[in-house]
Amino acid sequence: MTEMPSTIGVLLAGGLARRMGGGDKPMRTIGGRTILDRVIARLTPQCDRLILNANGDPARFAAFGLTVIADDVPDYPGPLAGILAALDWTAANRPEVEWVLSTAADCPFLPRDLVARLHEARGRENAQLAVAASGGQSHPVIGLWRVDLRDALRHALTVEDIRKIDRWTARYRLATVSWPAEPLDPFFNANTVEDVAEAERLAALDAASQ
């Protein structure tokens, strides 16, 4: 495999966490560490730089030391708006970088080979985008995006009112990379209070696999 391209990672924390009763899901604690701390630890070795997409007061994330970028498409249209914000930020601040990895900021057990395997599949299949899957389920929020598609994405969001990621990715050559979901699903995300309890159990499994 050729050398992996420079990649900016964006952690998508723009959601309103309604199923958690409000608040920021990535700030919940699992095994004595916040979910966001765990995500940062997993992705820092894999990406050239990490940024955080979140709406509202960015100061609440100040302790994590990441650049915080907000959606610039109104009315919280979902993860595609966060991905677009990251593509625009990369084009403005790191114009030499062609790829952005996106992931939900509430996935504490991300694979350590996430970026490498997505790039490998994208290159092998001559794809324009790549997404992760596990247990027979695609995870469209977790994927690689070409920075030069940002204008097309903005048009899809603001003119065509496309909200679902897979509606947009269906227009492009897409590589899908699967990971095993046992003994734990690396894309488990803590959406509910019950999920946080399950994550405590999975964190022990994850620690044992180090």
Short mmCIF file of C-alpha atoms in Angstrom, two decimals:
data_model
loop_
_atom_site.label_atom_id
_atom_site.label_comp_id
_atom_site.label_asym_id
_atom_site.label_seq_id
_atom_site.Cartn_x
_atom_site.Cartn_y
_atom_site.Cartn_z
CA MET A 1 0.00 0.00 0.00
CA THR A 2 1.20 3.48 -0.78
CA GLU A 3 1.69 5.99 2.00
CA MET A 4 -1.62 7.01 3.55
CA PRO A 5 -2.79 10.50 2.52
CA SER A 6 -2.94 13.28 5.08
CA THR A 7 -6.34 13.15 6.76
CA ILE A 8 -8.15 15.59 9.03
CA GLY A 9 -10.50 13.96 11.54
CA VAL A 10 -13.76 15.63 12.55
CA LEU A 11 -15.64 14.47 15.63
CA LEU A 12 -19.34 15.15 15.14
CA ALA A 13 -20.90 16.35 18.38
CA GLY A 14 -23.48 18.64 16.81
CA GLY A 15 -26.50 16.60 17.90
CA LEU A 16 -28.90 17.78 20.58
CA ALA A 17 -28.77 14.54 22.66
CA ARG A 18 -32.52 14.39 23.17
CA ARG A 19 -32.41 10.69 24.07
CA MET A 20 -30.01 11.52 26.87
CA GLY A 21 -32.31 14.19 28.28
CA GLY A 22 -30.18 16.97 26.78
CA GLY A 23 -26.51 17.70 27.31
CA ASP A 24 -23.51 16.51 25.34
CA LYS A 25 -23.30 12.75 24.95
CA PRO A 26 -19.52 12.76 24.40
CA MET A 27 -19.05 14.30 27.86
CA ARG A 28 -20.52 11.25 29.60
CA THR A 29 -17.98 9.19 31.53
CA ILE A 30 -17.18 5.53 30.86
CA GLY A 31 -14.62 3.70 32.95
CA GLY A 32 -13.42 6.95 34.49
CA ARG A 33 -12.84 8.75 31.16
CA THR A 34 -15.18 10.81 29.05
CA ILE A 35 -16.36 9.28 25.81
CA LEU A 36 -14.77 12.20 23.97
CA ASP A 37 -11.42 11.51 25.63
CA ARG A 38 -11.62 7.94 24.37
CA VAL A 39 -12.48 9.03 20.83
CA ILE A 40 -9.60 11.52 20.77
CA ALA A 41 -7.17 8.86 22.03
CA ARG A 42 -8.26 6.44 19.29
CA LEU A 43 -8.05 8.90 16.41
CA THR A 44 -5.06 11.08 17.29
CA PRO A 45 -2.52 8.50 16.03
CA GLN A 46 -4.55 8.01 12.83
CA CYS A 47 -5.16 11.62 11.71
CA ASP A 48 -2.96 14.64 11.02
CA ARG A 49 -5.25 16.77 13.15
CA LEU A 50 -8.60 16.48 14.92
CA ILE A 51 -11.34 19.12 14.98
CA LEU A 52 -14.70 19.05 16.73
CA ASN A 53 -18.04 19.95 15.17
CA ALA A 54 -20.45 21.27 17.79
CA ASN A 55 -23.12 23.93 17.98
CA GLY A 56 -23.70 26.29 20.89
CA ASP A 57 -21.02 27.64 23.19
CA PRO A 58 -17.65 26.13 22.14
CA ALA A 59 -16.12 26.95 25.53
CA ARG A 60 -17.67 23.82 27.05
CA PHE A 61 -15.14 21.77 25.08
CA ALA A 62 -12.14 23.97 25.90
CA ALA A 63 -10.51 21.33 28.12
CA PHE A 64 -10.03 19.01 25.14
CA GLY A 65 -7.80 21.41 23.21
CA LEU A 66 -9.52 20.94 19.85
CA THR A 67 -10.61 23.58 17.34
CA VAL A 68 -14.42 23.71 17.54
CA ILE A 69 -16.36 24.46 14.36
CA ALA A 70 -20.13 25.01 14.15
CA ASP A 71 -22.56 24.22 11.35
CA ASP A 72 -23.08 27.12 9.00
CA VAL A 73 -26.28 25.60 7.56
CA PRO A 74 -29.23 26.67 9.75
CA ASP A 75 -31.77 24.55 11.65
CA TYR A 76 -29.47 21.67 12.65
CA PRO A 77 -29.92 19.59 9.49
CA GLY A 78 -27.86 16.71 10.89
CA PRO A 79 -24.44 15.15 10.42
CA LEU A 80 -24.04 16.20 6.80
CA ALA A 81 -23.88 19.82 7.99
CA GLY A 82 -21.04 18.93 10.34
CA ILE A 83 -19.22 17.09 7.58
CA LEU A 84 -19.64 20.12 5.30
CA ALA A 85 -18.28 22.43 8.02
CA ALA A 86 -15.22 20.18 8.32
CA LEU A 87 -14.64 20.10 4.56
CA ASP A 88 -14.87 23.90 4.42
CA TRP A 89 -12.53 24.29 7.42
CA THR A 90 -9.98 21.94 5.84
CA ALA A 91 -10.10 23.77 2.49
CA ALA A 92 -9.51 27.10 4.26
CA ASN A 93 -6.93 26.02 6.82
CA ARG A 94 -5.19 22.95 5.37
CA PRO A 95 -5.56 23.35 1.59
CA GLU A 96 -2.99 20.65 0.93
CA VAL A 97 -5.22 18.01 2.60
CA GLU A 98 -7.69 16.20 0.33
CA TRP A 99 -9.43 13.91 2.82
CA VAL A 100 -11.54 14.28 5.95
CA LEU A 101 -12.53 11.42 8.24
CA SER A 102 -15.80 11.91 10.09
CA THR A 103 -17.00 10.00 13.12
CA ALA A 104 -19.64 10.41 15.75
CA ALA A 105 -18.09 11.81 18.91
CA ASP A 106 -19.94 9.24 21.04
CA CYS A 107 -18.23 6.07 19.71
CA PRO A 108 -15.67 5.21 22.43
CA PHE A 109 -14.28 1.98 20.91
CA LEU A 110 -13.30 3.02 17.37
CA PRO A 111 -10.90 0.69 15.51
CA ARG A 112 -7.23 1.56 15.63
CA ASP A 113 -6.99 0.79 11.91
CA LEU A 114 -10.06 2.81 10.91
CA VAL A 115 -8.38 5.41 8.71
CA ALA A 116 -5.88 3.00 7.16
CA ARG A 117 -8.51 0.45 6.14
CA LEU A 118 -10.90 3.07 4.75
CA HIS A 119 -8.11 4.57 2.64
CA GLU A 120 -6.96 1.14 1.49
CA ALA A 121 -10.46 0.17 0.32
CA ARG A 122 -11.06 3.54 -1.30
CA GLY A 123 -7.84 3.25 -3.27
CA ARG A 124 -8.38 -0.40 -4.21
CA GLU A 125 -11.93 0.25 -5.46
CA ASN A 126 -11.16 3.67 -6.99
CA ALA A 127 -13.95 5.06 -4.81
CA GLN A 128 -14.71 8.71 -4.06
CA LEU A 129 -15.97 7.99 -0.54
CA ALA A 130 -15.58 5.21 2.02
CA VAL A 131 -17.75 4.26 4.99
CA ALA A 132 -17.50 1.82 7.86
CA ALA A 133 -19.78 -1.13 8.63
CA SER A 134 -20.10 -3.81 11.30
CA GLY A 135 -22.52 -6.63 12.05
CA GLY A 136 -24.15 -6.26 8.65
CA GLN A 137 -24.97 -2.59 9.25
CA SER A 138 -23.44 0.41 7.52
CA HIS A 139 -22.39 3.41 9.62
CA PRO A 140 -22.56 6.30 7.14
CA VAL A 141 -21.51 8.91 9.74
CA ILE A 142 -18.13 7.17 9.97
CA GLY A 143 -16.33 7.65 6.70
CA LEU A 144 -13.85 9.35 4.43
CA TRP A 145 -14.86 12.40 2.41
CA ARG A 146 -13.14 14.22 -0.41
CA VAL A 147 -12.67 17.90 0.37
CA ASP A 148 -13.35 18.82 -3.26
CA LEU A 149 -16.93 17.52 -2.95
CA ARG A 150 -17.85 20.30 -0.53
CA ASP A 151 -19.64 22.48 -3.09
CA ALA A 152 -21.75 19.54 -4.23
CA LEU A 153 -22.56 18.73 -0.61
CA ARG A 154 -23.56 22.33 0.13
CA HIS A 155 -25.88 22.28 -2.88
CA ALA A 156 -27.43 19.00 -1.73
CA LEU A 157 -28.03 20.38 1.77
CA THR A 158 -29.20 23.89 1.01
CA VAL A 159 -30.94 23.55 -2.37
CA GLU A 160 -32.11 19.93 -2.49
CA ASP A 161 -32.78 19.64 1.27
CA ILE A 162 -31.02 16.27 1.47
CA ARG A 163 -30.53 15.22 5.10
CA LYS A 164 -29.75 11.50 5.04
CA ILE A 165 -26.11 10.70 4.44
CA ASP A 166 -26.79 7.59 2.38
CA ARG A 167 -29.01 9.54 -0.01
CA TRP A 168 -26.03 11.72 -0.80
CA THR A 169 -23.38 9.01 -0.88
CA ALA A 170 -25.51 7.01 -3.35
CA ARG A 171 -24.42 9.53 -6.00
CA TYR A 172 -20.75 8.53 -5.71
CA ARG A 173 -18.52 5.50 -5.93
CA LEU A 174 -18.60 4.24 -2.36
CA ALA A 175 -16.33 1.70 -0.68
CA THR A 176 -17.71 -0.03 2.43
CA VAL A 177 -15.31 -1.59 4.95
CA SER A 178 -16.62 -4.07 7.53
CA TRP A 179 -15.28 -4.81 11.00
CA PRO A 180 -16.36 -7.72 13.22
CA ALA A 181 -18.99 -6.85 15.83
CA GLU A 182 -17.74 -9.45 18.35
CA PRO A 183 -16.55 -9.51 21.07
CA LEU A 184 -17.56 -5.84 20.89
CA ASP A 185 -18.81 -3.63 18.11
CA PRO A 186 -16.14 -0.95 17.49
CA PHE A 187 -18.89 1.43 16.34
CA PHE A 188 -21.07 1.04 19.43
CA ASN A 189 -22.40 4.47 20.31
CA ALA A 190 -23.86 5.69 23.57
CA ASN A 191 -27.24 7.09 22.58
CA THR A 192 -29.21 6.43 25.75
CA VAL A 193 -28.59 6.21 29.46
CA GLU A 194 -28.87 2.42 29.13
CA ASP A 195 -26.18 2.47 26.45
CA VAL A 196 -23.79 4.15 28.87
CA ALA A 197 -24.30 1.28 31.32
CA GLU A 198 -23.57 -1.22 28.52
CA ALA A 199 -20.51 0.81 27.54
CA GLU A 200 -19.07 0.32 31.02
CA ARG A 201 -19.16 -3.45 30.42
CA LEU A 202 -17.68 -3.09 26.93
CA ALA A 203 -14.91 -0.81 28.24
CA ALA A 204 -13.65 -3.68 30.37
CA LEU A 205 -13.62 -5.95 27.29
CA ASP A 206 -11.86 -3.26 25.30
CA ALA A 207 -9.20 -2.81 27.98
CA ALA A 208 -8.63 -6.56 28.07
CA SER A 209 -8.00 -6.61 24.31
CA GLN A 210 -5.19 -4.02 24.41
#
